[in-house]
Every structure is written in C-alpha cells, then in structure tokens.
XYZ file of C-alpha atoms in Angstrom:
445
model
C 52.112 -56.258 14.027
C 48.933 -57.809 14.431
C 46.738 -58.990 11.644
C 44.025 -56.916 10.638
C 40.539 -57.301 10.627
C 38.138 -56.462 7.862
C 35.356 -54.361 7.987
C 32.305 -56.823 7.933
C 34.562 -59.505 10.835
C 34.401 -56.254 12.918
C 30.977 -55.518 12.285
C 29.981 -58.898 13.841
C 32.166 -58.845 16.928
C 30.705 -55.300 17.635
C 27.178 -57.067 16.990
C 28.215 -59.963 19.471
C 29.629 -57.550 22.294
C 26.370 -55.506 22.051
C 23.951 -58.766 22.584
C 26.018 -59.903 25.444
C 26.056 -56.921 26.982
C 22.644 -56.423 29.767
C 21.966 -52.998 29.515
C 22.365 -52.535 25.275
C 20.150 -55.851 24.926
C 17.322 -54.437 26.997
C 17.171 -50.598 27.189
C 14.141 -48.208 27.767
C 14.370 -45.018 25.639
C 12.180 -41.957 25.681
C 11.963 -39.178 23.018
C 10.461 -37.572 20.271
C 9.513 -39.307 16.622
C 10.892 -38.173 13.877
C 11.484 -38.823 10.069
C 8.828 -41.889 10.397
C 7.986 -43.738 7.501
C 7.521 -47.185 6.205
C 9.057 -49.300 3.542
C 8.637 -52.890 2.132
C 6.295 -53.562 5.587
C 9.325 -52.638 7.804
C 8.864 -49.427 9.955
C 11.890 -46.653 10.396
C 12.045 -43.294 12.245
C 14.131 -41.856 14.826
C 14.137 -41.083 18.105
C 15.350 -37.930 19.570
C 15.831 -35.261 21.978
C 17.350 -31.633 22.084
C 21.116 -32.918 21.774
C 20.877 -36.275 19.759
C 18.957 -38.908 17.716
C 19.224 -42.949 17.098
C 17.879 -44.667 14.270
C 14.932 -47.229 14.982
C 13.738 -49.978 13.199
C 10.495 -52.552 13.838
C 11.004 -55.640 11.319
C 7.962 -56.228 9.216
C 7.685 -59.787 10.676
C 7.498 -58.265 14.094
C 3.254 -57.608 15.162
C 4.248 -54.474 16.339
C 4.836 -53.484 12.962
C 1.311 -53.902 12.049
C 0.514 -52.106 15.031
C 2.444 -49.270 15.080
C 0.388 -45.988 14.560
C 3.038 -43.360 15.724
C 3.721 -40.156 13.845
C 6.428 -37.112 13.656
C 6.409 -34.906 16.771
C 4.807 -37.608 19.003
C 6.669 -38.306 22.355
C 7.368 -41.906 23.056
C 8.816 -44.329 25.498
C 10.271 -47.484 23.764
C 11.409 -51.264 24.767
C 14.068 -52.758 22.694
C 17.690 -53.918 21.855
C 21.020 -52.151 20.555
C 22.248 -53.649 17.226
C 24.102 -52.839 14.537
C 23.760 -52.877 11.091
C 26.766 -54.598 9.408
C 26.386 -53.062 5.656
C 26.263 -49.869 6.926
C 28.191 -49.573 10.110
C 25.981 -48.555 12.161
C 23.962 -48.585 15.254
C 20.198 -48.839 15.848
C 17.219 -49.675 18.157
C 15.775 -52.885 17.125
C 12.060 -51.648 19.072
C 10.192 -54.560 20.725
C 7.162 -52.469 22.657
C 6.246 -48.742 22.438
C 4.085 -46.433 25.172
C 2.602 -42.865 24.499
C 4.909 -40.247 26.417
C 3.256 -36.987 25.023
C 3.522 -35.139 21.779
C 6.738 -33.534 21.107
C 7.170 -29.752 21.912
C 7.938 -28.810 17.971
C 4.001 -30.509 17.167
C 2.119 -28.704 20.530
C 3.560 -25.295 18.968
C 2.366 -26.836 15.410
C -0.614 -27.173 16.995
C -1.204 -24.373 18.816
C -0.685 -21.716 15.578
C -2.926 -23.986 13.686
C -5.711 -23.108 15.801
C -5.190 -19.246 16.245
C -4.542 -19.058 12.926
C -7.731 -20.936 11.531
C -9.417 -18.346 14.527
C -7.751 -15.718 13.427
C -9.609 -16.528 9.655
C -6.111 -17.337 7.718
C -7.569 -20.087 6.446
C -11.231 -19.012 4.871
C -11.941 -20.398 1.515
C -13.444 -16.878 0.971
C -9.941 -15.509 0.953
C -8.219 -17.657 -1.202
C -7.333 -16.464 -4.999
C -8.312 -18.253 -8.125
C -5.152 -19.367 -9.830
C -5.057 -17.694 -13.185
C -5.728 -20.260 -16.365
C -2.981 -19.262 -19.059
C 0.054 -18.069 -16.393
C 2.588 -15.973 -18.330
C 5.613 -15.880 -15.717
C 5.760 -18.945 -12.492
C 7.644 -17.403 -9.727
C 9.441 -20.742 -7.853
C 10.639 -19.930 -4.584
C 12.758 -22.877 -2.939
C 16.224 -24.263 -2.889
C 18.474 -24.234 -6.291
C 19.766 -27.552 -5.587
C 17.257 -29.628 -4.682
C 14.708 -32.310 -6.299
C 12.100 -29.806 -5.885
C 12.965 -27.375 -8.618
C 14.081 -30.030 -10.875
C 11.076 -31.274 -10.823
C 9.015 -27.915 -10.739
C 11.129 -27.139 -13.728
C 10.763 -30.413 -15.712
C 6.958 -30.577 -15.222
C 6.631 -26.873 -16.791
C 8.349 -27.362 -19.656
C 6.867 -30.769 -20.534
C 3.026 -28.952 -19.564
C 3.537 -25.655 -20.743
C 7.051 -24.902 -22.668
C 5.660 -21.129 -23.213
C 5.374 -19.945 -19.701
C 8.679 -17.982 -18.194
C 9.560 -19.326 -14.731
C 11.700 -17.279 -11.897
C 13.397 -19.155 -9.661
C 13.956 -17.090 -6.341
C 16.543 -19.661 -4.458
C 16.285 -19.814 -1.335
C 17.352 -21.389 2.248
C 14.647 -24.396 2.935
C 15.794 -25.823 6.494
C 16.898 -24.259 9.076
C 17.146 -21.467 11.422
C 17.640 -18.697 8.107
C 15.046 -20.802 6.235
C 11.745 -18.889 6.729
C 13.187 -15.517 6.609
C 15.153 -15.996 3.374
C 11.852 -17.628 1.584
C 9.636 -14.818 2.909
C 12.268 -12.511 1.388
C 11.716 -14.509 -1.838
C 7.962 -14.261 -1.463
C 8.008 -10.748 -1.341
C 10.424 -10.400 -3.952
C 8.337 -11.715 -6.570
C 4.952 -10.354 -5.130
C 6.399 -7.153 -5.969
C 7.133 -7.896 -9.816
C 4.175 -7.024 -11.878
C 5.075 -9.678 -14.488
C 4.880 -12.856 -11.959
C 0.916 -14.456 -12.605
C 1.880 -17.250 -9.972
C 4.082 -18.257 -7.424
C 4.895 -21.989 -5.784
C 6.723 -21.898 -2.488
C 8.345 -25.212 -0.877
C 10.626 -27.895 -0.886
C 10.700 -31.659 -1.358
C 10.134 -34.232 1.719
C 11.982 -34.870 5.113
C 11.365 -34.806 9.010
C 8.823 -32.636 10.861
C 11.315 -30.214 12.063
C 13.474 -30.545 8.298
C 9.844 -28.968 7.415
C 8.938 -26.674 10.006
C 10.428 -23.512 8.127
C 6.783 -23.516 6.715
C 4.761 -23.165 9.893
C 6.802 -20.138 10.855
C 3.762 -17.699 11.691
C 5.866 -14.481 9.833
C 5.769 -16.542 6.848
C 2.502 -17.717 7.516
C 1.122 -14.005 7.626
C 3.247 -13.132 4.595
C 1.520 -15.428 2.759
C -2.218 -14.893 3.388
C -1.546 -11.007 2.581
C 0.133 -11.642 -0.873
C -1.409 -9.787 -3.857
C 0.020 -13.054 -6.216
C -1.992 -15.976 -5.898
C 0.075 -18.948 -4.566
C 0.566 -22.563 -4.530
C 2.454 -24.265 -1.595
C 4.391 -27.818 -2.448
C 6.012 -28.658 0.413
C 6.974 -32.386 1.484
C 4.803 -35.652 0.265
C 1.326 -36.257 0.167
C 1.258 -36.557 3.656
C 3.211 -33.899 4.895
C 0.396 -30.985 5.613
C 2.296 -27.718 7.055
C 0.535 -24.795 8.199
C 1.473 -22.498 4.543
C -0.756 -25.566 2.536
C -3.957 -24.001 5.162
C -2.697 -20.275 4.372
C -1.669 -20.735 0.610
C -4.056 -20.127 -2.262
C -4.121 -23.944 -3.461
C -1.946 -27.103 -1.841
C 0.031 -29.334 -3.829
C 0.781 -32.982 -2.529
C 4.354 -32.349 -4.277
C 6.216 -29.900 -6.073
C 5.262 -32.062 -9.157
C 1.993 -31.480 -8.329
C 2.117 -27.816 -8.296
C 3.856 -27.779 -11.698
C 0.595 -29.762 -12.679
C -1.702 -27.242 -10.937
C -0.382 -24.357 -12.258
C 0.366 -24.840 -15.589
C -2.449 -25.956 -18.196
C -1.030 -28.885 -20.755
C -0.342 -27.300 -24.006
C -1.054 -30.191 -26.071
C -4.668 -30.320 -24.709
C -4.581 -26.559 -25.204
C -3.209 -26.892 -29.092
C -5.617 -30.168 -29.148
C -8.672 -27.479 -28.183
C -7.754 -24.261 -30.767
C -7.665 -27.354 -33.552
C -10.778 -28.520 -32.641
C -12.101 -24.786 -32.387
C -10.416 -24.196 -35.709
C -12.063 -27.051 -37.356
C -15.461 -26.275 -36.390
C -14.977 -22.363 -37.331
C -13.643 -23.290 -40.870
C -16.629 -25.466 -41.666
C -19.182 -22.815 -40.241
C -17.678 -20.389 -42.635
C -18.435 -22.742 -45.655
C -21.612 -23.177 -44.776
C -22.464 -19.862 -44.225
C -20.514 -19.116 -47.556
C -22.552 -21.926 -49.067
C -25.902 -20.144 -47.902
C -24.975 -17.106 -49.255
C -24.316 -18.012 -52.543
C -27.581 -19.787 -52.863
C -28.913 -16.882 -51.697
C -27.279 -14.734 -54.493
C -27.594 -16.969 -57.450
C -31.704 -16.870 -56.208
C -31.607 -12.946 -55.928
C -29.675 -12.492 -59.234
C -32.556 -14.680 -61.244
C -34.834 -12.998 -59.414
C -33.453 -9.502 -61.001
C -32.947 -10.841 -64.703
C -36.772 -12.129 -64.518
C -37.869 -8.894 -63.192
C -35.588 -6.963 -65.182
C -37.806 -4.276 -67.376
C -34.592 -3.997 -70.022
C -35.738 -7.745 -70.616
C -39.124 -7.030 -71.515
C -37.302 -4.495 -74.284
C -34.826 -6.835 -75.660
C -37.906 -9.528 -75.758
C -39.688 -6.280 -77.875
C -36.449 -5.324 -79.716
C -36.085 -8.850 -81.281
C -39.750 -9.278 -82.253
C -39.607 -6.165 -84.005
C -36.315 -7.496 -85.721
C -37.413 -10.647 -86.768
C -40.889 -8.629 -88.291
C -38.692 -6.253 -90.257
C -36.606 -9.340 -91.561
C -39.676 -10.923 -92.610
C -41.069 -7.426 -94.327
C -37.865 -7.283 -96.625
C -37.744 -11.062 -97.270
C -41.910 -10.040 -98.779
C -40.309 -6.968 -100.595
C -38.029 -8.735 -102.521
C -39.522 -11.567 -103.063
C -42.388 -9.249 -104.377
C -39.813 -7.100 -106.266
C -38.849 -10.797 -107.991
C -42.197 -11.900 -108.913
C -42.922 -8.172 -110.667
C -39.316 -8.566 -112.625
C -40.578 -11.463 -113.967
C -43.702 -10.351 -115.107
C -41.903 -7.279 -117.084
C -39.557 -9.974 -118.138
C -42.531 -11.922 -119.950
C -44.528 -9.162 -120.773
C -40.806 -8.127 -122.854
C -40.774 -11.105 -124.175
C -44.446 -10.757 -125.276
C -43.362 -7.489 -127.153
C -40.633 -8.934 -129.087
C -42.578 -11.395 -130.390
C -46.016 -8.990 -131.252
C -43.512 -6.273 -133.100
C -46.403 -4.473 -134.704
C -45.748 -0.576 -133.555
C -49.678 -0.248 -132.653
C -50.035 -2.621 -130.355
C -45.973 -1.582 -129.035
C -47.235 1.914 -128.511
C -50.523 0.713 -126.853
C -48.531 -2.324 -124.801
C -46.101 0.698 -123.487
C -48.809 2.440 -122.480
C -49.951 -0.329 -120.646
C -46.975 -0.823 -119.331
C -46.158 2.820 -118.134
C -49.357 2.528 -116.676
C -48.960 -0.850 -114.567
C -45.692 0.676 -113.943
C -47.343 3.637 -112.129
C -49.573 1.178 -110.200
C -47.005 -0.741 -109.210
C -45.046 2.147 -108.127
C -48.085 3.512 -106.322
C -49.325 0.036 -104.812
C -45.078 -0.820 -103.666
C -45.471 2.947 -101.861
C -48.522 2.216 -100.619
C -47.479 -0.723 -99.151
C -44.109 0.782 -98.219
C -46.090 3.499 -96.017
C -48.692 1.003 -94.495
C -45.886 -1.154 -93.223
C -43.906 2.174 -91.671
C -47.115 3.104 -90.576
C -47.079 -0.334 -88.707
C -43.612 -0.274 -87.809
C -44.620 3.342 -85.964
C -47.827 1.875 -84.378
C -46.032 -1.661 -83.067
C -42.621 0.859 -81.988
C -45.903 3.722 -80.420
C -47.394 0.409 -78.839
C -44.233 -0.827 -77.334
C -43.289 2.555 -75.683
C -46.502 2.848 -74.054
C -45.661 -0.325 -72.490
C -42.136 -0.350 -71.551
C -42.567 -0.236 -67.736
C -39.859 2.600 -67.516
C -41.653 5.038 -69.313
C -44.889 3.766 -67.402
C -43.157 4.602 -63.971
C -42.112 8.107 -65.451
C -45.555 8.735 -65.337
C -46.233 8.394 -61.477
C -47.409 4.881 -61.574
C -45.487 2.336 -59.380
C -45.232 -1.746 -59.021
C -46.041 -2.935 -55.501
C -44.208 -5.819 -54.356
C -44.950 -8.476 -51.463
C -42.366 -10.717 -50.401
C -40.645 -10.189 -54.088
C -44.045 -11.510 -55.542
C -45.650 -8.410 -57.706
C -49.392 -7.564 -56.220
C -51.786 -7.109 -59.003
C -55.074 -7.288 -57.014
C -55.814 -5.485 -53.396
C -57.310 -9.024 -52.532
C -53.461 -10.225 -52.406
C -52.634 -7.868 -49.242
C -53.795 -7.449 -45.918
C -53.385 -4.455 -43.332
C -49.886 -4.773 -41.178
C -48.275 -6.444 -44.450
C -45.095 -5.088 -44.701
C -44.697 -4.286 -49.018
C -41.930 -2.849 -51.649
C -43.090 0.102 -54.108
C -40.981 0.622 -56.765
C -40.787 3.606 -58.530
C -39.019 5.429 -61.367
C -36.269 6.873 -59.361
C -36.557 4.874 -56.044
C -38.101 2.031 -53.744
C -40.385 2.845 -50.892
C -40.921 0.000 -47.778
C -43.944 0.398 -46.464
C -46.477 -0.967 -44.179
C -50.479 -1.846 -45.221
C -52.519 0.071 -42.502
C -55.850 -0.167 -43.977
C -57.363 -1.576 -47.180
C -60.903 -0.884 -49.404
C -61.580 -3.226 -52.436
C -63.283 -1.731 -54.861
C -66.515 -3.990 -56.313
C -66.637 -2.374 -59.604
C-alpha cells in the first residue's frame, strides 16, 4: 500500500499541476457577476452562466483592485489564472484584466420593470402611506430561519416590548419565493389587527434577491390597504419592492427601527409631560387659594351680621357699665342710711326720731323716685340706642327697597365714581342684579 498523502501536501501538488499547466495559467472567461463584494481591500464575486459558476478573486495588492468598478448582473470577459485555495480546497480565478461584455439578462429584465413600473406611477410619493406612530400588531413576512427575523424580532422587543408581532414565514429564494411571500402579504393585509407589515430577507446575490422584483409581487404591494416597509438585502442592495413599498429599510434592523418608536424615549416623554402637568396643577391650585382666602376677607369685611355683632357688643359693654353705676350707686345710698342710723342711735330723743323718720321716709321716696327715674331714662336709652341700631342694620335697610351698588367689589357711594358702559353689582334684600351703566345725571344739589 502506498503512503498517504495529507490534505494540505495535496493541496500544493494540485496548485503546482494547475500553474504548469498552459491553458489553466492563462484562460479567458466570459459571464455574468454575481455575489460581488469587497473585504479587507481584496475583491470577490463570481462568475457565471446558466449551468455553472467559479469563484473569483483580485488581491488587494493587485491595481486592478483599485480599479475594479463591476457590479451584480453585469456581463464580463476576464484575463486570469486557475488556482486553488489550499485552506479550503478549492478552486478559483485569480483575475488579472477585466472587459465590459454586456449586462447580464437577470439586470436588463431588472431594468426594464423598473422603468414601466416608475411609468406606470408605482412609485409616486403621492401614493405611499404614512407609517402609523404607536403600531399595535407588526406583521413580518420572511423566512423563519433566517438572520432577518432574528433580528426584526430582537430590535422590537429591545424598541418597543409592547407591540405584538406576526411572523408569516415564508419561502425567500427561489422559484416558490415570490408567490409564497405575496401569499403572506395578503394574508396579513386581510387581518384588521395588523398596523404594519415588513417584507424581506437578509443579504446575498442579485438573483438570491430577485424574488423581490417579481412584478406580481410588485403590484401586490402598491395595492395593499396596510402600510409597508420593505428590508431586503444591505444598504446597497435596492430591489424593485424598496421603489413600490411604503418606506425602505437599508436592513431588516432598520425596519425594526423604522417601525417601532423606542419606548424609553416614549416613557422618557409621558415623565416629562407628567412633570410639567403636576406642577401646573399646583400652581393653578396655588392661585386659587389666594384667590379664596382674598374673596372670603372680602365677605367677613362686607358682612352686614358684622356690623350687628360690632352693635351687639357696644350695647353689652354699655349695659355692663349701667349696672356697675347702679350698684355702685345702690352702695353709696346704703351707706348714707347706714350713717344717718348711726346718727339716730346716738340723738335717741323720740322728737327728733319721729321727725328724722320722717325725713327719712321721705328721702326714701326720693330716692325711690330719682333710682326709677333713672331706671326709665336709661331703658328709655337702651330703646332709643336698640330703635337707632335697627334703623341702621343694612338688612332691614334693604327690606325697604334700597340697594348697595357695587363696582369691581368696591361699594359706590357717589354717581361721580361710575361711568356709562361700567359693568356694576346691586345687591339687594333677596338677590344680586349685574348690570351695565348706560347713561348717568349727577345731581348739583
């Protein structure tokens, strides 16, 4: 048995066979780009045809690299050599000089429904529908399995945990692809609960993309009641449904962006909001207790029941000082009978008892007759003062027909204080009356 080689000693001698050989070390290939992109200032894509595809690869050291300005769909002819790429075991151009061939047929077809579409007016501005601010329910409608609804799904419920999202899964790639995602389209146009939908899929080739230039879909879209956002590729990926679609994302992460409103700004706004409501509500409260505490002093100093009490105690404090006179008068006249006693007992003689009792009886009848004299002039008083203070009492005044005329709370006590088209309060008795001054006369006399 012979010995065996390893992997990476075969790898080189396939390397070695492929340099020596004059047709793999300088070959002319024409076909169509695809999956083009560039990394770490090398350049990658593929070339292809309808039956196969080679990898291709321009080293970043290589000017053409720097030069290269080809693109997906674009027909080329290229100049280069076979080699192979030991870590991975496999075979690829190494391209050394490129020519324009054509565009590919996939992009001319691209191209062509671009243009009778955009004629057509799928793509007017004036058509397009505002996505809604607070969405309730996200329909998703792209395949279960790939980055694209991980990421749809991650970005939601970081940005907005409270929204519902229905995931329609569908086929992305393919020959089923754009039937089975208009059949998700139309699926959750039809639920009345869906606010939004995004439609795509994450990146690849051209023609791994071209499931969203399929004209049904295309017309699917632009007649959708839902407002929709299509996410399909990288930012530089532009299929014909981010022209017909509502609003384009760059990526699926982008759409979850677009669509969804972040909740902490949201919850950051209503505090905010909040805030400034609970401090205009003190300070309205504020105001309005100023203005009560000034409209209940207004009422006690305008109160009439004031004026009463302000009567009631004078008249008390006169009637205290009327008994303190009584008695004190009542004292002094005790006394005096006292003495005048005293007087007796010490003048026994019967004569001048008899004529001293007489006085006495008599001084006693004066006294009686001056203390109810003096008892009826101050209840004649009392009467007069209580006579004086009902005539006053601004009640009993009103009861008669009179009024008080107010202007701006301020009591008018002169026509000279008003003027015609000022607005004034009359209070009466059993009412108020607001009225307005049409004409005045002052009276001279």
């Amino acid at each position: 048995m012979a010995k065996p080689l390893t992997v990476s000693e075969l790898s080189k001698y396939i390397s070695n066979v492929m340099k020596r050989d004059p047709i793999l070390s300088n070959v002319y290939l024409e076909g169509e780009v695809s999956n083009f992109k560039k990394s770490n200032g090398h350049v990658y894509f593929s070339l292809k045809d309808k039956e196969a595809m080679i990898r291709c690869i321009i080293f970043r050291n290589m000017d053409l690299s720097k030069e290269c300005s080809i693109y997906d769909g674009l027909n080329i002819i290229i100049k280069g050599s076979i080699i192979t790429y030991a870590g991975g075991s496999y075979y690829q151009v190494l391209v050394k000089k490129i020519e324009l061939s054509g565009e590919g047929d996939i992009y001319k077809q691209y191209e062509i429904l671009k243009n009778k579409l955009f004629e057509e007016g799928l793509f007017r501005e004036e058509h397009k529908k505002p996505l809604p601010k607070f969405p309730q329910s996200i329909g998703v409608v792209t395949s279960s399995t790939g980055a694209a609804v991980r990421d749809i799904i991650t970005t939601l419920k970081r940005r907005y945990p409270i929204c519902n999202i229905v995931l329609y899964p569908a086929i992305v790639q393919g020959e089923n692809a754009a039937a089975d995602i208009i059949r998700g389209l139309e699926f959750l146009d039809r639920r009345e609960d869906i606010d939004l939908i995004i439609f795509g899929r994450g990146g690849g080739s051209f023609e791994d993309l071209n499931a969203f230039n399929n004209k049904n879909l295309l017309r699917i879209v632009y007649q959708m009641k839902t407002p929709t956002i299509s996410a399909v590729g990288h930012e530089i990926d532009n299929m014909l449904s981010d022209y017909v679609a509502d609003v384009r994302a760059a990526t699926p992460t982008a759409a979850a962006e677009i669509a969804s409103p972040n909740i902490k700004d949201i919850l950051s706004k209503f505090e905010a909001a909040s805030n400034r409501m609970n401090q205009r509500i003190k300070t309205l409260f504020k105001g309005e207790f100023r203005n009560l505490d000034y409209y209940a002093k207004e009422i006690e100093f305008y109160n009439p029941l004031m004026r009463v009490k302000d009567c009631e105690r004078e008249l008390a404090e006169k009637k205290a000082d009327l008994e303190k006179s009584l008695h004190q008068l009542l004292k002094f006249q005790k006394q005096n009978l006292e003495y005048k006693k005293e007087l007796l007992t010490r003048n026994f003689p019967l004569d001048r008892i008899e004529l001293e009792n007489e006085k006495i009886e008599e001084r006693k009848d004066r006294l009686n007759d001056l203390l109810l004299n003096c008892l009826k002039w101050e209840g004649l008083s009392l009467d007069n003062k209580l006579e004086k203070m009902t005539l006053i009492n601004p009640k009993n005044i009103l009861n008669k027909g009179y009024a008080r005329v107010y202007k701006k709370n301020e009591l008018v006590q002169s026509s000279l204080e008003v003027n015609a088209n000022d607005r004034i309060k009359i209070l009466m008795a059993d009412g108020i009356l607001y009225s307005q001054i049409e004409k005045k006369e002052t009276f001279n006399g």
